[in-house]
Coordinates of C-alpha atoms in Angstrom, one line a residue:
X1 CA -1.8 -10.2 16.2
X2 CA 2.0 -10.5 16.6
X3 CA 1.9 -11.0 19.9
X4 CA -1.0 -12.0 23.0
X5 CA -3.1 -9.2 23.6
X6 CA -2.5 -9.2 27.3
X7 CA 0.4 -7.1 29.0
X8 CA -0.7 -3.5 27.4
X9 CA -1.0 -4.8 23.5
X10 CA -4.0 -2.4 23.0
X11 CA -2.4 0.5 25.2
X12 CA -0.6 2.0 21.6
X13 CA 0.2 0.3 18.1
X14 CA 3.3 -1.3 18.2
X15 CA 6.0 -1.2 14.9
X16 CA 4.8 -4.8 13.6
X17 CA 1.2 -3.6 14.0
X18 CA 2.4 -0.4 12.4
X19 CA 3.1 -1.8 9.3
X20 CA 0.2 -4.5 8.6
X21 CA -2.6 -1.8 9.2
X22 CA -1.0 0.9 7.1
X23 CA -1.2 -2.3 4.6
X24 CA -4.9 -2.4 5.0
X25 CA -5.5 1.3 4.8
X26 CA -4.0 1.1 1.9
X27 CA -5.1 -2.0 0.1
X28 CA -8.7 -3.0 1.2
X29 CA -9.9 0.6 0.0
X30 CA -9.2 -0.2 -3.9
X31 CA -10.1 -4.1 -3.0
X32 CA -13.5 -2.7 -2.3
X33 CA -13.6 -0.4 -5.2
X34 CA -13.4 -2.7 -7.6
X35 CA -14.2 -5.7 -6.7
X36 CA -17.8 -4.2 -5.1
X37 CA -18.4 -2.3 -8.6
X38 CA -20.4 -4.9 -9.9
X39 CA -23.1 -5.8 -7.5
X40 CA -22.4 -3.0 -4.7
X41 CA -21.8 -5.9 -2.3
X42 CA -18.1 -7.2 -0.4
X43 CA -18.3 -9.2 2.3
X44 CA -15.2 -8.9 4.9
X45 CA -14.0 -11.0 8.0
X46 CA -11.3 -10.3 10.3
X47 CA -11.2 -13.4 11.9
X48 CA -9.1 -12.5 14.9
X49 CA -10.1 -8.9 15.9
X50 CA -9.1 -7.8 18.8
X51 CA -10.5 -4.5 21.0
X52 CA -10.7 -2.9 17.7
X53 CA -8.6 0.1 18.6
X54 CA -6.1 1.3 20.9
X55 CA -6.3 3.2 23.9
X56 CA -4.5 6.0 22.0
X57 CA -7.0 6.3 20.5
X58 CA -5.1 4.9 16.9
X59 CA -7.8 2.5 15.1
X60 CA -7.1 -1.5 15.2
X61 CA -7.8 -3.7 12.6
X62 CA -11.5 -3.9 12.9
X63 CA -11.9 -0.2 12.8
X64 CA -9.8 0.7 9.9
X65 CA -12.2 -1.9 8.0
X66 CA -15.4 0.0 9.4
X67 CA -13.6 3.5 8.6
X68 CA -13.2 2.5 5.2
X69 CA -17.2 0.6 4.4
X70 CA -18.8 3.6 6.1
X71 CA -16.7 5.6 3.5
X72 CA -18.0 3.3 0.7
X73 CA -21.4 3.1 2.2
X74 CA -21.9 6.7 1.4
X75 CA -21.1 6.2 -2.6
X76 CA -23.7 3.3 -2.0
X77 CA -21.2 0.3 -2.3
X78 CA -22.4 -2.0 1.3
X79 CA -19.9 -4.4 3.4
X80 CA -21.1 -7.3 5.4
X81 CA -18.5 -7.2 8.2
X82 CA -18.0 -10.1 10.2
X83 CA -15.5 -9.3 13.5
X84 CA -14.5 -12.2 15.2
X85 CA -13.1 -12.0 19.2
X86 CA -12.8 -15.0 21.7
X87 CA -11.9 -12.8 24.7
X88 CA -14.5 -11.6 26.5
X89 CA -13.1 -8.4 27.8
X90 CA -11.7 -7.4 23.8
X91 CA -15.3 -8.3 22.5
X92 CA -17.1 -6.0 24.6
X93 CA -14.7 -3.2 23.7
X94 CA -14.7 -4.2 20.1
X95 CA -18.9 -4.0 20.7
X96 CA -18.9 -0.2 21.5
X97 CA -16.3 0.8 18.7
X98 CA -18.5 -1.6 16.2
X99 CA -21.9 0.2 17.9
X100 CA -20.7 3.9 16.5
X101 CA -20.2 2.7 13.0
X102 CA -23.8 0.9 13.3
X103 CA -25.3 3.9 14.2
X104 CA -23.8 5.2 10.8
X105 CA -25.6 2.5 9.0
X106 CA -22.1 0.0 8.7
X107 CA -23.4 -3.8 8.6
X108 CA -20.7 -4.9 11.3
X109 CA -21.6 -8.1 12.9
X110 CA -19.4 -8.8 16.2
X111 CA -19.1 -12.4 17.5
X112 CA -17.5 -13.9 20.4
X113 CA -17.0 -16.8 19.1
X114 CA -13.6 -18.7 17.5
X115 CA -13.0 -18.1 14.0
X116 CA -13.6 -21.9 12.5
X117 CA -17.0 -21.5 14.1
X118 CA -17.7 -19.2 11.9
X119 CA -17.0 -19.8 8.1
X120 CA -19.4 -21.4 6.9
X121 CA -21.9 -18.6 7.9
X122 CA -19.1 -16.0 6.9
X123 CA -18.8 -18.2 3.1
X124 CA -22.8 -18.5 2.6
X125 CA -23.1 -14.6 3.4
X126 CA -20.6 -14.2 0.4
X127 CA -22.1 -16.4 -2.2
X128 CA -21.9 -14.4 -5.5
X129 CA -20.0 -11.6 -3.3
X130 CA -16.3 -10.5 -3.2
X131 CA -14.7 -11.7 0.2
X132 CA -11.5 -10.8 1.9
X133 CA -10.2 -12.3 4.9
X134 CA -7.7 -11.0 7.4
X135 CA -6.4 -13.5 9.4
X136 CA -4.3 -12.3 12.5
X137 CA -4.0 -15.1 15.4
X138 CA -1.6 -14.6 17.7
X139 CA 0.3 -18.1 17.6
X140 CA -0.6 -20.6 15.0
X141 CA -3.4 -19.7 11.9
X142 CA -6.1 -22.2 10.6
X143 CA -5.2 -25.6 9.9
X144 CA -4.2 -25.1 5.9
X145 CA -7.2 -28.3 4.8
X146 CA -9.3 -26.0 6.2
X147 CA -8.2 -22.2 4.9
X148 CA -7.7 -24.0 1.1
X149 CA -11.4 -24.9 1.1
X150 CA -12.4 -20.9 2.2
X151 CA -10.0 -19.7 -0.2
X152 CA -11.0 -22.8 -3.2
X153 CA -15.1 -22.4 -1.8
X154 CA -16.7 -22.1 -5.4
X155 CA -19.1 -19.6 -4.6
X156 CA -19.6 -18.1 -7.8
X157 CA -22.8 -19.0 -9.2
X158 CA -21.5 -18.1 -13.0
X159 CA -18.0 -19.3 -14.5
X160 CA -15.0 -17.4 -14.7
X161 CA -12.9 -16.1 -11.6
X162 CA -15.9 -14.7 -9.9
X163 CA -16.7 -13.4 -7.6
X164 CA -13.1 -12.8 -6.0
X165 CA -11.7 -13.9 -2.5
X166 CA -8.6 -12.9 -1.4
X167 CA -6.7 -13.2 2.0
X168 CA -3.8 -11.2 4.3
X169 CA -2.9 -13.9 6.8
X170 CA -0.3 -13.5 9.9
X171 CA 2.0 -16.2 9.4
X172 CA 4.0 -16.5 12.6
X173 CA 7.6 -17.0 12.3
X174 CA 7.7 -16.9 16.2
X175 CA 5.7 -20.2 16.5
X176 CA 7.8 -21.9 13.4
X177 CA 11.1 -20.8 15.2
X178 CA 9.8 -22.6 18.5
X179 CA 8.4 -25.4 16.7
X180 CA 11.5 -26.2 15.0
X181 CA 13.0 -26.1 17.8
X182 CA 10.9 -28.7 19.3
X183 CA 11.2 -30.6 16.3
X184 CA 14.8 -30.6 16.5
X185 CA 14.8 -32.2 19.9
X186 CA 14.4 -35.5 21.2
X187 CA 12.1 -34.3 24.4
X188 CA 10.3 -32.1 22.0
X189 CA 6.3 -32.4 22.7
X190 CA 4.8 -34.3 19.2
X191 CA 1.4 -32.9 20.0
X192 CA 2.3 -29.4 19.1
X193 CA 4.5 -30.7 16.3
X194 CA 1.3 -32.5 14.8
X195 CA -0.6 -29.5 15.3
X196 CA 1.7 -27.5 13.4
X197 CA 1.6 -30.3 10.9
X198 CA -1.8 -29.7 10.4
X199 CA -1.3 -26.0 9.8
X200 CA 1.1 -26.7 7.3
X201 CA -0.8 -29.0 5.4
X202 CA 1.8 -32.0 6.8
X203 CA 5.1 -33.0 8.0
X204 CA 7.2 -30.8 5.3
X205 CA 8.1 -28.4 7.2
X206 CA 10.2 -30.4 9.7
X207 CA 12.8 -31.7 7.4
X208 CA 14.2 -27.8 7.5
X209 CA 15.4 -28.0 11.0
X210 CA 16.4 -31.7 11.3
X211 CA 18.5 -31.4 7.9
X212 CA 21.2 -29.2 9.6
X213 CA 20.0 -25.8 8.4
X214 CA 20.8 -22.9 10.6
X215 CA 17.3 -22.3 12.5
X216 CA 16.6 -19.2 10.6
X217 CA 17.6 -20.3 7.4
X218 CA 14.8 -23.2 8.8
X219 CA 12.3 -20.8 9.9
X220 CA 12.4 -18.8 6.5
X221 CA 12.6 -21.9 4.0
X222 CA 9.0 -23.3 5.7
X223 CA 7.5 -19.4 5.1
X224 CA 8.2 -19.5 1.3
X225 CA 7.4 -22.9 1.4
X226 CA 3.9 -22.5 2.9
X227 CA 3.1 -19.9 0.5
X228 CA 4.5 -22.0 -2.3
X229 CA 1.7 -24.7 -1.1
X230 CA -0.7 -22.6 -0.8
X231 CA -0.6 -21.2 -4.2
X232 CA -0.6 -25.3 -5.8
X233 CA -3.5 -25.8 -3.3
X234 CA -6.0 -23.1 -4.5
X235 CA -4.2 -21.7 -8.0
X236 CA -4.1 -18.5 -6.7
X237 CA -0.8 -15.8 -6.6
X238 CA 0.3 -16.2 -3.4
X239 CA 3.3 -13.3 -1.9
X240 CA 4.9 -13.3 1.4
X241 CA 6.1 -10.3 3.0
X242 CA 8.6 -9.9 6.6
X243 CA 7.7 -7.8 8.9
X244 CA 10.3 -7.7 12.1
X245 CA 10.0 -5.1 15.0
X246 CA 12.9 -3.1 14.3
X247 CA 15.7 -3.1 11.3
X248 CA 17.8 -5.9 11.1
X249 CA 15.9 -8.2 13.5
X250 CA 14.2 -11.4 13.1
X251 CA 11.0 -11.3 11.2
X252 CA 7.9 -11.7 14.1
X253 CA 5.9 -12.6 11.0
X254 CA 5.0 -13.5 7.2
X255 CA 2.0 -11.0 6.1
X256 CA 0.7 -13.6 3.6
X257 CA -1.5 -12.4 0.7
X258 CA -3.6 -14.7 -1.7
X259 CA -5.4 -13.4 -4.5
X260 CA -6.6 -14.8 -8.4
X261 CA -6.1 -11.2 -9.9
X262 CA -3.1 -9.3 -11.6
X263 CA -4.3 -6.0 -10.1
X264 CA -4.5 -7.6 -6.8
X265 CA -1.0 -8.7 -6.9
X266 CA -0.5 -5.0 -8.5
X267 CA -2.1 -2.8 -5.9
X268 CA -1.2 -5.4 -3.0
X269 CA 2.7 -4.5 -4.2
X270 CA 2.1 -0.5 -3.9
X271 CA 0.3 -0.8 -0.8
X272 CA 3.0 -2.9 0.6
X273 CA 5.8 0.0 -0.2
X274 CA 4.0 2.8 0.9
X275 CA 2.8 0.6 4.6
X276 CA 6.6 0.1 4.5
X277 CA 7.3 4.3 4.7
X278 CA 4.9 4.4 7.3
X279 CA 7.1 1.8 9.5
X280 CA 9.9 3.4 8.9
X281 CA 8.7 6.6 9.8
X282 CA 7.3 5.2 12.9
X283 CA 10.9 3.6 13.6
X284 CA 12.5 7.0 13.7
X285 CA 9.5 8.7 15.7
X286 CA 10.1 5.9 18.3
X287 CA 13.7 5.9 18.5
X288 CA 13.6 10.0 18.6
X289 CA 11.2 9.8 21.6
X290 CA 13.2 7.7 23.5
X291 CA 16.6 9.5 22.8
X292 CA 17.8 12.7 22.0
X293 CA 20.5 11.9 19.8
X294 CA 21.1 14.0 16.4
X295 CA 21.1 10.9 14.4
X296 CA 19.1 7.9 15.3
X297 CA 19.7 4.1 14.3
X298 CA 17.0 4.1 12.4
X299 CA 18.2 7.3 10.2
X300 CA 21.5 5.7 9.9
X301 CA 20.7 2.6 8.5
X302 CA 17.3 3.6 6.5
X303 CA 18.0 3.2 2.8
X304 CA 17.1 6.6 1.5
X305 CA 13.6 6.5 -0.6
X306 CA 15.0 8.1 -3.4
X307 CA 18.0 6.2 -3.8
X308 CA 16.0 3.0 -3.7
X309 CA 13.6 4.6 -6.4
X310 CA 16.8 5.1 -8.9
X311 CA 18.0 1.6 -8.6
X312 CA 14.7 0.5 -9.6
X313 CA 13.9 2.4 -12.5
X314 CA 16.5 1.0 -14.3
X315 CA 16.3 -2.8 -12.5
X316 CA 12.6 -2.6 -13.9
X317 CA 13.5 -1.1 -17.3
X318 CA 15.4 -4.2 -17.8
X319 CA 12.7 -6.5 -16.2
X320 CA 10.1 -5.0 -19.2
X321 CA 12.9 -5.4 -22.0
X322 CA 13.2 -8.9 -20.8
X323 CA 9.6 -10.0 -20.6
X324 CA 9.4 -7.7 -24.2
X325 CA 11.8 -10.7 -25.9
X326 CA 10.2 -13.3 -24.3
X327 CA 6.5 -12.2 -25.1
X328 CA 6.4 -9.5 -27.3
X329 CA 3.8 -6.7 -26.8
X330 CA 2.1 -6.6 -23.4
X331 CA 0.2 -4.5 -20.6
X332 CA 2.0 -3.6 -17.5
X333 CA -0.7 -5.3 -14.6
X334 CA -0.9 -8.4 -17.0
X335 CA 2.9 -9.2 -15.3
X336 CA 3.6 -7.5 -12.2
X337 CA 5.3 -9.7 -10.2
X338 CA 7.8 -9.8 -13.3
X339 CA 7.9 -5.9 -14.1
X340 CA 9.0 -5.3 -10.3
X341 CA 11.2 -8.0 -9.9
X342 CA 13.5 -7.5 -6.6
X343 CA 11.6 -4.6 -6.1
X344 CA 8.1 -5.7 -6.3
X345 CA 7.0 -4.5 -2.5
X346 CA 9.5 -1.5 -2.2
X347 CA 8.9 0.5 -4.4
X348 CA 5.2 2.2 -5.7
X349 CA 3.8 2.6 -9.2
X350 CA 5.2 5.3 -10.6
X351 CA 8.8 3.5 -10.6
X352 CA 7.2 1.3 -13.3
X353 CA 6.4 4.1 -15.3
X354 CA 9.6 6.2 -15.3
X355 CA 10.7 2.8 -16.1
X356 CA 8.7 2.7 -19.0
X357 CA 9.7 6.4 -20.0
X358 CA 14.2 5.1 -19.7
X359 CA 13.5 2.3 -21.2
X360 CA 12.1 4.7 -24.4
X361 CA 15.1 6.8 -24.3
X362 CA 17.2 4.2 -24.5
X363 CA 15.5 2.5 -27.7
X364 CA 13.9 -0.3 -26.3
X365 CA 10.3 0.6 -27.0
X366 CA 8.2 2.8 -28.9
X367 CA 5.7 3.3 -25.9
X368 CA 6.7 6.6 -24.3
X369 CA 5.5 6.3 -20.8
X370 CA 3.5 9.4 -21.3
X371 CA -0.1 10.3 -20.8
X372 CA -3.4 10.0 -18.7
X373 CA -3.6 6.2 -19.0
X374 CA -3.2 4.6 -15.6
X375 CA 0.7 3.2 -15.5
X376 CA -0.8 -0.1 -14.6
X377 CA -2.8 -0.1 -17.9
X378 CA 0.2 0.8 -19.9
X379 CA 1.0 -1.4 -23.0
X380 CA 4.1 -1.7 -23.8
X381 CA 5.4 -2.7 -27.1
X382 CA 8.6 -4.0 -28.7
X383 CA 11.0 -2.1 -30.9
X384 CA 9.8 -1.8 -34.5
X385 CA 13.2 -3.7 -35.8
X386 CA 11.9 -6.9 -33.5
X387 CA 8.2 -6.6 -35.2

């Protein structure tokens, strides 16, 4: 979580919260769908769960996992759920929320426990299984040694990439603005320096905020600099994604996701824009309860959805005429951090189709755009004079 769970966290979602469980409403559906096609298994763990839903009655993290394997336990694909709390007051609530998806037949196993305590039981239950981990601490996430072996485990009993693990990790941009503050000063305490160190996967990080950057230049080098590291460490894609509590702030967070698959990286990018409609419509329900203004901030300053949508289409045309030169024919989901450029996260899938479909008109390939084929499937090929 983004912030300690004390001081009325669970009474109602917050925006931050907001926009990382739209993200796995969105994504862990599909992750489960094809990942668990093969063998009918995925094994899950939210590592840091929480109360598992609000007193609003809105569902937490734990729940929207639960919500979505009961819904796949009826077309007969199972989870193994692992739900990990260390306070004893959110793990008996997260017991009776866990205890009406049991009665539904859900495999949800509820520990109170810490989350390191708890791999190597959560890694054996997924040999030969997809895993996914969410990993939402509120300060500091597990030491990176430690997360690179998880996310490197060879479990797969056969060769190739299977069977897949993937991650969606808080990275707190709270803790590495207050640590490099500390590391910044001379009466800074080294022990939480070293600690942070170990998160990191070493000292790297500090030479950001001793070198004379502005702190959140700093604070946002070590974020792409920890998912750069990441990536080397386990070979897999590795995207981070801001999230602040209102437009404009500071980000509290880095939602970092980790996966070795295309359509991973694919669906993870259309989850991410449509979680990011439901913040924003969450922004203006907010602002709009607390003021009665015609126009709120939010309204004012929210780049319209459809304006967005034009600038991509051609931005992405030119993204697929590019990656046409430089590798001739290819398939849409074979490149997608390429074919969505800047606007990889922002906008959804159709944008790469209708991108598809101007590119055409204008002559730059003979694939039309058009048909049933899933967009992400497209091929798309280069003119026949560059053939």
């Amino acid at each position: 979580m983004a912030k300690g769970t004390s001081g009325g966290y669970w009474d109602e979602q917050n925006l931050p919260s907001r926009f990382k469980h739209e993200l796995l409403r969105h994504y862990i559906p599909p992750f489960g769908g094809m990942t668990g096609s093969r063998d009918k298994q995925v094994v899950y763990l939210d590592g840091y769960a929480g109360e598992g839903r609000y007193d609003s009655g809105e569902p937490g993290s734990a729940e929207i996992a639960m919500k979505v394997a009961a819904d796949h336990l009826r077309h007969g694909l199972r989870w193994t759920c692992f739900f990990i709390e260390k306070g004893t007051a959110s793990v008996a609530r997260l017991r009776q929320v866990a205890g009406e998806y049991q009665r539904q037949g859900v495999d949800a196993r509820v520990h109170h426990s810490d989350v390191t305590a708890l791999l190597a039981e959560v890694t054996a239950a997924a040999v030969g299984q997809p895993l996914f981990l969410f990993l939402d601490p509120c300060g500091l996430t597990l030491p990176f040694d430690e997360l690179v072996r998880v996310l490197a485990d060879q479990r797969r009993p056969g060769a190739g990439n299977w069977p897949p693990t993937e991650l969606l990790m808080n990275f707190s941009m709270m803790a590495v603005r207050r640590l490099g503050g500390n590391a910044r000063s001379e009466r800074g305490l080294e022990a939480s320096s070293v600690r942070f160190d170990g998160v990191c996967g070493g000292p790297w990080w500090r030479e950001y905020f001793v070198g004379g950057l502005p702190p959140e230049d700093a604070a946002g080098r070590v974020a792409d600099g920890y998912a750069q590291r990441l990536s080397a460490a386990t070979g897999m894609h590795v995207v981070s994604v801001p999230v602040a509590r209102a437009p404009g702030h500071k980000p509290v967070y880095h939602l970092v996701f980790a996966t070795r698959s295309q359509y991973g990286l694919w669906v993870f990018g259309d989850s991410a824009a449509r979680a990011k409609e439901a913040w924003w419509e969450k922004v203006e329900l907010t602002e709009e309860a607390a003021d009665d203004a015609l126009f709120t901030m939010a309204s004012v300053i929210r780049p319209d959805p459809e304006e967005v949508r034009r600038a991509a289409v051609p931005a992405i045309a030119q993204n697929l005429g590019r990656l046409l030169k430089r590798v001739g024919e290819f398939r849409l989901v074979d490149h997608t951090v390429e074919v969505f450029g800047d606007f990889y996260g922002q906008v959804t899938e159709p944008a790469a189709r209708k991108a598809v479909k101007h590119l055409h008109k204008e002559g730059g390939t003979p694939t039309t755009g058009v048909g049933s084929m899933k967009t992400r499937e497209l091929v798309v090929l280069p003119p026949a004079d560059s053939r």
